[in-house]
PDB file of C-alpha atoms and ligand atoms in Angstrom:
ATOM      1  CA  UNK A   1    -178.932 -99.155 -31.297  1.00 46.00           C
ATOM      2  CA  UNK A   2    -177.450 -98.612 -27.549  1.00 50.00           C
ATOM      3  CA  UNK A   3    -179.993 -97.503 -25.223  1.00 54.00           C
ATOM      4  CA  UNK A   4    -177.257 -95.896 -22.667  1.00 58.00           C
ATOM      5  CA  UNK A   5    -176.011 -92.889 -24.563  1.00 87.00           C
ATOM      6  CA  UNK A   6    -173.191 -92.142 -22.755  1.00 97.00           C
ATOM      7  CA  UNK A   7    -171.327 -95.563 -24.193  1.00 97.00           C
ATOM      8  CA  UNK A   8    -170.547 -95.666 -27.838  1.00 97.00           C
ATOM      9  CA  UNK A   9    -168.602 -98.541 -29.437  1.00 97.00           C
ATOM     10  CA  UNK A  10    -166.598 -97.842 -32.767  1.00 97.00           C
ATOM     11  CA  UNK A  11    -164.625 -99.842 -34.805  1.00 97.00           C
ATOM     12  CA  UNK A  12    -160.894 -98.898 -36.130  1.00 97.00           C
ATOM     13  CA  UNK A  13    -157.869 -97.181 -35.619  1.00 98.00           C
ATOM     14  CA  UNK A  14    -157.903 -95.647 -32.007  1.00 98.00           C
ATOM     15  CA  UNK A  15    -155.411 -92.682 -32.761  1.00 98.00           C
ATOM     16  CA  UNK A  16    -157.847 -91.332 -35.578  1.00 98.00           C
ATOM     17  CA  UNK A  17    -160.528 -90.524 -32.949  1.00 98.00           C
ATOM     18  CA  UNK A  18    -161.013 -86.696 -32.239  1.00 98.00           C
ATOM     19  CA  UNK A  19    -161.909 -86.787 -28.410  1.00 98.00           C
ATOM     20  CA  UNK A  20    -160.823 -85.045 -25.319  1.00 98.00           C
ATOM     21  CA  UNK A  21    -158.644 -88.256 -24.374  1.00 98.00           C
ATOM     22  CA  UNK A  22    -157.999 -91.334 -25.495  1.00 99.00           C
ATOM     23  CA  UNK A  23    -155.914 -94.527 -23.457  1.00 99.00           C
ATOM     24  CA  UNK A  24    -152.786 -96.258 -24.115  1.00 98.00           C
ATOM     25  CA  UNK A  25    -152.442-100.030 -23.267  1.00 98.00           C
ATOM     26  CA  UNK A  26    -149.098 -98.675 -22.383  1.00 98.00           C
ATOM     27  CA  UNK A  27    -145.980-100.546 -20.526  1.00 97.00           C
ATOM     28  CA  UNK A  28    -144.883 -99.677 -17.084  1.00 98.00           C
ATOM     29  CA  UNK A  29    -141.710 -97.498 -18.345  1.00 98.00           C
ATOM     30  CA  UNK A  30    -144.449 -95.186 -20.254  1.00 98.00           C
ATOM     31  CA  UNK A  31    -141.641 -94.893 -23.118  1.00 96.00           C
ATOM     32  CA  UNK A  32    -143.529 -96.663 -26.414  1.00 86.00           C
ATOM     33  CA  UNK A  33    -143.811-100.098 -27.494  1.00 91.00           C
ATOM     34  CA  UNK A  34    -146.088-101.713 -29.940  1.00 95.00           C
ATOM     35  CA  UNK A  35    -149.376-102.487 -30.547  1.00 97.00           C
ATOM     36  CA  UNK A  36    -151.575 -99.444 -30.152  1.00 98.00           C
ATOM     37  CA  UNK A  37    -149.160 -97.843 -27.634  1.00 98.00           C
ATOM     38  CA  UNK A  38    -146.750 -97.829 -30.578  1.00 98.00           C
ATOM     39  CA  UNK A  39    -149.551 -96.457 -33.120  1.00 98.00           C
ATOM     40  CA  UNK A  40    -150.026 -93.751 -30.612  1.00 98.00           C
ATOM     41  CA  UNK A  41    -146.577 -92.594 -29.941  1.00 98.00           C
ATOM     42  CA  UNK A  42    -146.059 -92.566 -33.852  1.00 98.00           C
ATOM     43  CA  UNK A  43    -149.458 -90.912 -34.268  1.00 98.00           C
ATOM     44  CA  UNK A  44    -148.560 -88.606 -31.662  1.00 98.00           C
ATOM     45  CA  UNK A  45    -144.691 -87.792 -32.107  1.00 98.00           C
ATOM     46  CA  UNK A  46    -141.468 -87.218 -30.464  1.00 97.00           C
ATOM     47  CA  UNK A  47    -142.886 -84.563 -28.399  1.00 98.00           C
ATOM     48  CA  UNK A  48    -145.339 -87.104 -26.124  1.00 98.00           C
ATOM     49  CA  UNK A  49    -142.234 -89.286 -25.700  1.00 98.00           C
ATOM     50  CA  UNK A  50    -140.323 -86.653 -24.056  1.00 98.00           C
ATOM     51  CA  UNK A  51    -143.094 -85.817 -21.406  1.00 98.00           C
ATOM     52  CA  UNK A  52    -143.830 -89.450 -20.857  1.00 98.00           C
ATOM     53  CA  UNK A  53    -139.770 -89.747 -19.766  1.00 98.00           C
ATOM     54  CA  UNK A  54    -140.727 -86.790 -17.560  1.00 98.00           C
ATOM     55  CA  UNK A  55    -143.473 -89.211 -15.472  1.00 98.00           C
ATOM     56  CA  UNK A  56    -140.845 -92.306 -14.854  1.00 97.00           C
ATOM     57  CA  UNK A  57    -143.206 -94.938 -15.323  1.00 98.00           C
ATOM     58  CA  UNK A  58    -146.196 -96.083 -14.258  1.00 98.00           C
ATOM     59  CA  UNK A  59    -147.121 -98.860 -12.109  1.00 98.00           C
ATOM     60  CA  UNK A  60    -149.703-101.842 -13.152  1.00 98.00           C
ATOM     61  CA  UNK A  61    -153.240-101.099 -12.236  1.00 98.00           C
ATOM     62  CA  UNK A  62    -152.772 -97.290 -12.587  1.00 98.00           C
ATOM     63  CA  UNK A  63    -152.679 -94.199 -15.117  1.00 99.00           C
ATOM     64  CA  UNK A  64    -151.132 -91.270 -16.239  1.00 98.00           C
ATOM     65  CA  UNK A  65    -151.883 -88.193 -18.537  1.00 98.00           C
ATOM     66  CA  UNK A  66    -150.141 -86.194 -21.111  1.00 98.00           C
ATOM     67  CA  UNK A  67    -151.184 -84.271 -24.193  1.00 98.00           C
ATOM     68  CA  UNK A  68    -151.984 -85.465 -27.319  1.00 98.00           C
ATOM     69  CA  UNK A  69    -149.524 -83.591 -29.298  1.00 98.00           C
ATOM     70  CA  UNK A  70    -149.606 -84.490 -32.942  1.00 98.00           C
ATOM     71  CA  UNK A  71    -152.958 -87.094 -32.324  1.00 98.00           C
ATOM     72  CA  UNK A  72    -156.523 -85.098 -32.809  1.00 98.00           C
ATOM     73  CA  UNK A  73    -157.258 -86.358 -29.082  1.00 98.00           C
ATOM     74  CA  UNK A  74    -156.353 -83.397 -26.998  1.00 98.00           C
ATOM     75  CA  UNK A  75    -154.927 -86.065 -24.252  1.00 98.00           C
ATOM     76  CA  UNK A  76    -153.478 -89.492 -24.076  1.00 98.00           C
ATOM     77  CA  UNK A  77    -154.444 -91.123 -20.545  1.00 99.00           C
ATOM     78  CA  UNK A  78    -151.536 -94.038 -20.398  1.00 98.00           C
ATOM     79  CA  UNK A  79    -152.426 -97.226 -18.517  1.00 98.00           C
ATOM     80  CA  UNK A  80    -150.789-100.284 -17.612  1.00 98.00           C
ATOM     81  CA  UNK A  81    -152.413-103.452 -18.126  1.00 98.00           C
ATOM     82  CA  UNK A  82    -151.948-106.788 -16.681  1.00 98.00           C
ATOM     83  CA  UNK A  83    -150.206-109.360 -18.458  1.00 98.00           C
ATOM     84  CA  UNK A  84    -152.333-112.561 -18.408  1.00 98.00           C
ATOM     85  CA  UNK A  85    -150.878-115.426 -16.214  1.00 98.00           C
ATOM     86  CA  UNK A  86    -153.988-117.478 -16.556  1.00 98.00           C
ATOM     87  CA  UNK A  87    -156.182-116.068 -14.416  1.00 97.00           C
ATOM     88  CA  UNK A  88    -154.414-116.937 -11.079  1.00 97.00           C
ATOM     89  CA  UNK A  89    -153.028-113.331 -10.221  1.00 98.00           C
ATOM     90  CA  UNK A  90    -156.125-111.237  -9.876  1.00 98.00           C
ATOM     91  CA  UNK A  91    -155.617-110.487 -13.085  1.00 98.00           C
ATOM     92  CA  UNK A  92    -159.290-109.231 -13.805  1.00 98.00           C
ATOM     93  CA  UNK A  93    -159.027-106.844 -10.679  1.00 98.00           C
ATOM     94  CA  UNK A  94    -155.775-105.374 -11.981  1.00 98.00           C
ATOM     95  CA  UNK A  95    -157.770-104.404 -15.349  1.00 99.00           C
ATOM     96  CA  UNK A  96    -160.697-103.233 -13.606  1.00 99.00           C
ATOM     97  CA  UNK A  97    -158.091-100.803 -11.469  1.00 99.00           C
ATOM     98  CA  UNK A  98    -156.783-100.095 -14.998  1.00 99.00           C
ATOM     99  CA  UNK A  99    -160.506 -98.664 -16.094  1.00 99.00           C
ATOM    100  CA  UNK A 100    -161.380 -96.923 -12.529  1.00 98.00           C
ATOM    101  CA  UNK A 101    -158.100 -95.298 -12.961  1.00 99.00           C
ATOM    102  CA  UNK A 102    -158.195 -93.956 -16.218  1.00 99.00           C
ATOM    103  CA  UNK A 103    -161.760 -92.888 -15.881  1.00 98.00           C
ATOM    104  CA  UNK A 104    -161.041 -90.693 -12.521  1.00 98.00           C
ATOM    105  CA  UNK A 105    -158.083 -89.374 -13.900  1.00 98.00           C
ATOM    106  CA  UNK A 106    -160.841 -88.102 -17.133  1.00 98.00           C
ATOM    107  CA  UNK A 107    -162.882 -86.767 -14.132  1.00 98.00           C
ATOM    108  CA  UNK A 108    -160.443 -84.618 -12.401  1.00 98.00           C
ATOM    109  CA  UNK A 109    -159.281 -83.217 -15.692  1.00 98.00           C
ATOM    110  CA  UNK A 110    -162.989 -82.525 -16.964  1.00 98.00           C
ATOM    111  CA  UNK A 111    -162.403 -84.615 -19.758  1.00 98.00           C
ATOM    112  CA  UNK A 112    -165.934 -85.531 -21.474  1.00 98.00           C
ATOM    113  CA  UNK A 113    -165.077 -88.043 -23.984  1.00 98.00           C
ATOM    114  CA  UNK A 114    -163.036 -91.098 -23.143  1.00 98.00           C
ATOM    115  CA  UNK A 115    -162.028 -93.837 -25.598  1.00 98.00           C
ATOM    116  CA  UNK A 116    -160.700 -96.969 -24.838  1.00 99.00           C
ATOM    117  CA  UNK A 117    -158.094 -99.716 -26.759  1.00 98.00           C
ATOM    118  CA  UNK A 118    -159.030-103.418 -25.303  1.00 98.00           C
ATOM    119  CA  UNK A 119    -156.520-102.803 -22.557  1.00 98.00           C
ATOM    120  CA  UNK A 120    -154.215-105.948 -22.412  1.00 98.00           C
ATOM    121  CA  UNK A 121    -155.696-108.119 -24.852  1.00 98.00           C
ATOM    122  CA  UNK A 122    -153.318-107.653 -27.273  1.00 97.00           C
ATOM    123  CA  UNK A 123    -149.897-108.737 -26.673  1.00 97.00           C
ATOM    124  CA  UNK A 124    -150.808-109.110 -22.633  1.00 98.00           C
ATOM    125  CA  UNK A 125    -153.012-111.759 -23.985  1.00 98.00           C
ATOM    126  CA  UNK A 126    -156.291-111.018 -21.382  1.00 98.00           C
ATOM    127  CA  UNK A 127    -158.678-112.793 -23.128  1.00 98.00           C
ATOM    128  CA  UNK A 128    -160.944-110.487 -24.891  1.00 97.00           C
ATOM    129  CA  UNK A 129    -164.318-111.733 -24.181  1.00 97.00           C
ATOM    130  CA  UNK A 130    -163.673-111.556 -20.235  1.00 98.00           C
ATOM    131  CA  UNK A 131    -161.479-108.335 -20.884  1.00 98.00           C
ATOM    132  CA  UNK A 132    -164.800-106.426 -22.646  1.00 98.00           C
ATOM    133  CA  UNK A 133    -166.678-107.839 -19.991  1.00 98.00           C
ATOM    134  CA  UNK A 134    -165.205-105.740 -17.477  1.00 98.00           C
ATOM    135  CA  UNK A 135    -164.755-102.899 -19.862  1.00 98.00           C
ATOM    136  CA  UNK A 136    -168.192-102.449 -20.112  1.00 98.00           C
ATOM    137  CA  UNK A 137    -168.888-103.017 -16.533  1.00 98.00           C
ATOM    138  CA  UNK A 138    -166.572-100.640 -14.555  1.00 98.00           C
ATOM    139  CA  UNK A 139    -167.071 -97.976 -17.235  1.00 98.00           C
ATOM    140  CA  UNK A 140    -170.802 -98.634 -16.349  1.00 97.00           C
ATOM    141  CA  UNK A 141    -170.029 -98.635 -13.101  1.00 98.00           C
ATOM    142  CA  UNK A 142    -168.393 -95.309 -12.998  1.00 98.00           C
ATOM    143  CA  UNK A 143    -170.363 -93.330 -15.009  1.00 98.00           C
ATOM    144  CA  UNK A 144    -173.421 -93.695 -12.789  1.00 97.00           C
ATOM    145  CA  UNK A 145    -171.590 -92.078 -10.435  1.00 98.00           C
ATOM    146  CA  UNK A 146    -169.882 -89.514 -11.909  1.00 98.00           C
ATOM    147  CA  UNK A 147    -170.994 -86.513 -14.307  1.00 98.00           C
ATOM    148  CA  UNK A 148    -167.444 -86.250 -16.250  1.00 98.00           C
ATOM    149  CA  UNK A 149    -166.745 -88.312 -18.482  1.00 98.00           C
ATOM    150  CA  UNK A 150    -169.768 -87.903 -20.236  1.00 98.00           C
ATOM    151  CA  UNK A 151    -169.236 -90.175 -22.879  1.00 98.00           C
ATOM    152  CA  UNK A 152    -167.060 -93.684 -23.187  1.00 98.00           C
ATOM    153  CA  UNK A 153    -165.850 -94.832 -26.748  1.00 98.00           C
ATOM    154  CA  UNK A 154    -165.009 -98.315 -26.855  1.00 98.00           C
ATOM    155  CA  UNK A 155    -162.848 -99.190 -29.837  1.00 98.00           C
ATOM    156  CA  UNK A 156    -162.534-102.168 -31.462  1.00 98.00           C
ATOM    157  CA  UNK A 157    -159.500-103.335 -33.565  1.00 97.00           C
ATOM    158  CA  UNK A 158    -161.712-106.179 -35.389  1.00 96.00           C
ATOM    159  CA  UNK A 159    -164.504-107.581 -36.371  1.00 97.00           C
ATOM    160  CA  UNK A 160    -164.208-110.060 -32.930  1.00 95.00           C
ATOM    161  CA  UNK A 161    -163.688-107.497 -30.708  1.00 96.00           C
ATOM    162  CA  UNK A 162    -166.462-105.450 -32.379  1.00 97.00           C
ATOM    163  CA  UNK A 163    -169.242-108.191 -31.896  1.00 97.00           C
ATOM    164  CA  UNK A 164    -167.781-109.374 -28.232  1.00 97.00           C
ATOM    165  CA  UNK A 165    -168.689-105.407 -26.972  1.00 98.00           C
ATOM    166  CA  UNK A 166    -171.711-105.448 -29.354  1.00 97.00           C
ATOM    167  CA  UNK A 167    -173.481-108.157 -27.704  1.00 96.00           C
ATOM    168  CA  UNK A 168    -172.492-106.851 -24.111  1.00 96.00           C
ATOM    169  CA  UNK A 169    -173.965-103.375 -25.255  1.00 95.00           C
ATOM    170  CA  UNK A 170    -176.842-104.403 -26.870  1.00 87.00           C
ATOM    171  CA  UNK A 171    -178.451-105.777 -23.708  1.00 67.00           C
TER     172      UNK A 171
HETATM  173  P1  LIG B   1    -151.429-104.949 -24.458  1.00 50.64           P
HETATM  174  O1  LIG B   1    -149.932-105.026 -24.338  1.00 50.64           O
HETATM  175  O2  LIG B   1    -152.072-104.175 -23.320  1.00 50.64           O
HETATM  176  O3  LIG B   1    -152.059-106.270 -24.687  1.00 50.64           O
HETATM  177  P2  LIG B   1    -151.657-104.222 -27.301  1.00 50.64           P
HETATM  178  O4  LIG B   1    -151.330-102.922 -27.917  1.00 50.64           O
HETATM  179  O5  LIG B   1    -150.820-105.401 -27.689  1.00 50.64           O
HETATM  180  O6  LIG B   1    -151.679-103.985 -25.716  1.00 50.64           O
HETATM  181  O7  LIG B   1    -153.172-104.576 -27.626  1.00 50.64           O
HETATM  182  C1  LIG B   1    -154.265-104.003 -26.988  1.00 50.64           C
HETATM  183  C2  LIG B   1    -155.469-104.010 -27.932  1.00 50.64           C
HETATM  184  O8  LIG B   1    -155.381-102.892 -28.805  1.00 50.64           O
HETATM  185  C3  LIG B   1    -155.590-105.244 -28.821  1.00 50.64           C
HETATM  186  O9  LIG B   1    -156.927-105.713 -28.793  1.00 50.64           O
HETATM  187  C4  LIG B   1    -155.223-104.723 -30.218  1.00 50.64           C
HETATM  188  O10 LIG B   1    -155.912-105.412 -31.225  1.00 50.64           O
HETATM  189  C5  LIG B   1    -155.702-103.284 -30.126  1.00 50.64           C
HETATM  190  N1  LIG B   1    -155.055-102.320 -31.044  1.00 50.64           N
HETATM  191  C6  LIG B   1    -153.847-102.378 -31.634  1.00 50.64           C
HETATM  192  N2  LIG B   1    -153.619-101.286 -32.369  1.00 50.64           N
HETATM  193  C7  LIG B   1    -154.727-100.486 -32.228  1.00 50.64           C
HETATM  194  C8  LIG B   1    -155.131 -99.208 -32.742  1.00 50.64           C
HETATM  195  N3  LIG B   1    -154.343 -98.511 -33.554  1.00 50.64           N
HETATM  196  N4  LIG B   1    -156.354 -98.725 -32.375  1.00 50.64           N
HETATM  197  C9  LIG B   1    -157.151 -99.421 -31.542  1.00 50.64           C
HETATM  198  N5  LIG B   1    -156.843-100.604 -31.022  1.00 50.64           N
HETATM  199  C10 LIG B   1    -155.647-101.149 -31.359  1.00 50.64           C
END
């Protein structure tokens, strides 16, 4: 179906993937909340908790690593995306830092599969057209350039999700 191997899009539960890393839409104080950050806390267990308290936070825009703990991903890469004002606060070059961020930190740590929640369009409320959009792009972007990660997994929480990053994959 996708002509660019190296991008895969999947549909489901994020903290049931078994990949060298996957990324929390996670909240600047790193320390669990809900949505998919609180799947993968739960998923993960007490343990990633205690070394995210160890990393005191993480500003908007950038990203952090643990372990995976209890999850079958071997690492959880935690970024914070930015809440949606509207479009008037750069908000779509905050979540583009958000993807170049995550994705170097994958580099430096060798990391050869990625996957990736629809940072911020959750409760953050980025809208998710706009949001896959640059998903796809800086992921794109980045991989052309770079050997590691080899592969990006986009996951998508629903059917709307799945056919927004369908359509911008099938291209
Ligand atoms: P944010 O605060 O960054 O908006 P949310 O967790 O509220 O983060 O939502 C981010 C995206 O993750 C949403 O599109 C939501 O549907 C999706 N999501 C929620 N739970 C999961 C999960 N277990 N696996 C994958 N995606 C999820």
């Amino acid at each position: 179906m996708m002509k660019n191997k190296r991008v895969e899009l999947v549909k489901g539960d994020i903290t049931s993937l078994e990949v060298d890393a996957i990324v929390n839409a996670a909240n600047s104080s790193l320390l669990g909340g809900g949505g998919v950050d609180g799947a993968i806390h739960k998923a993960a267990g007490p343990e990633l908790y205690k070394e995210c308290e160890g990393l005191k936070g993480c500003a908007t825009g950038e990203a952090k690593i643990t372990r995976g703990y209890g999850l079958k991903a071997k690492h959880v890469i935690h970024t914070v995306g930015p809440v949606w004002y509207g479009g008037y606060r750069d908000e779509h070059v905050t979540l583009a830092s958000c993807y170049q961020a995550s994705l170097s930190i994958a580099k430096k740590n060798k990391i050869k599969t990625i996957a990736f929640p629809g940072i911020s369009t959750g409760v953050y409320g980025f809208p998710k057209d706009l949001a896959a959009l640059i998903a796809v792009n800086e992921s794109n972007r980045f991989l052309k350039k770079n050997a590691y990660p080899e592969k990006v997994i986009f996951v998508a929480y629903d059917d709307e999700s799945y056919e927004t990053y369908r359509k911008l994959l099938d291209q």
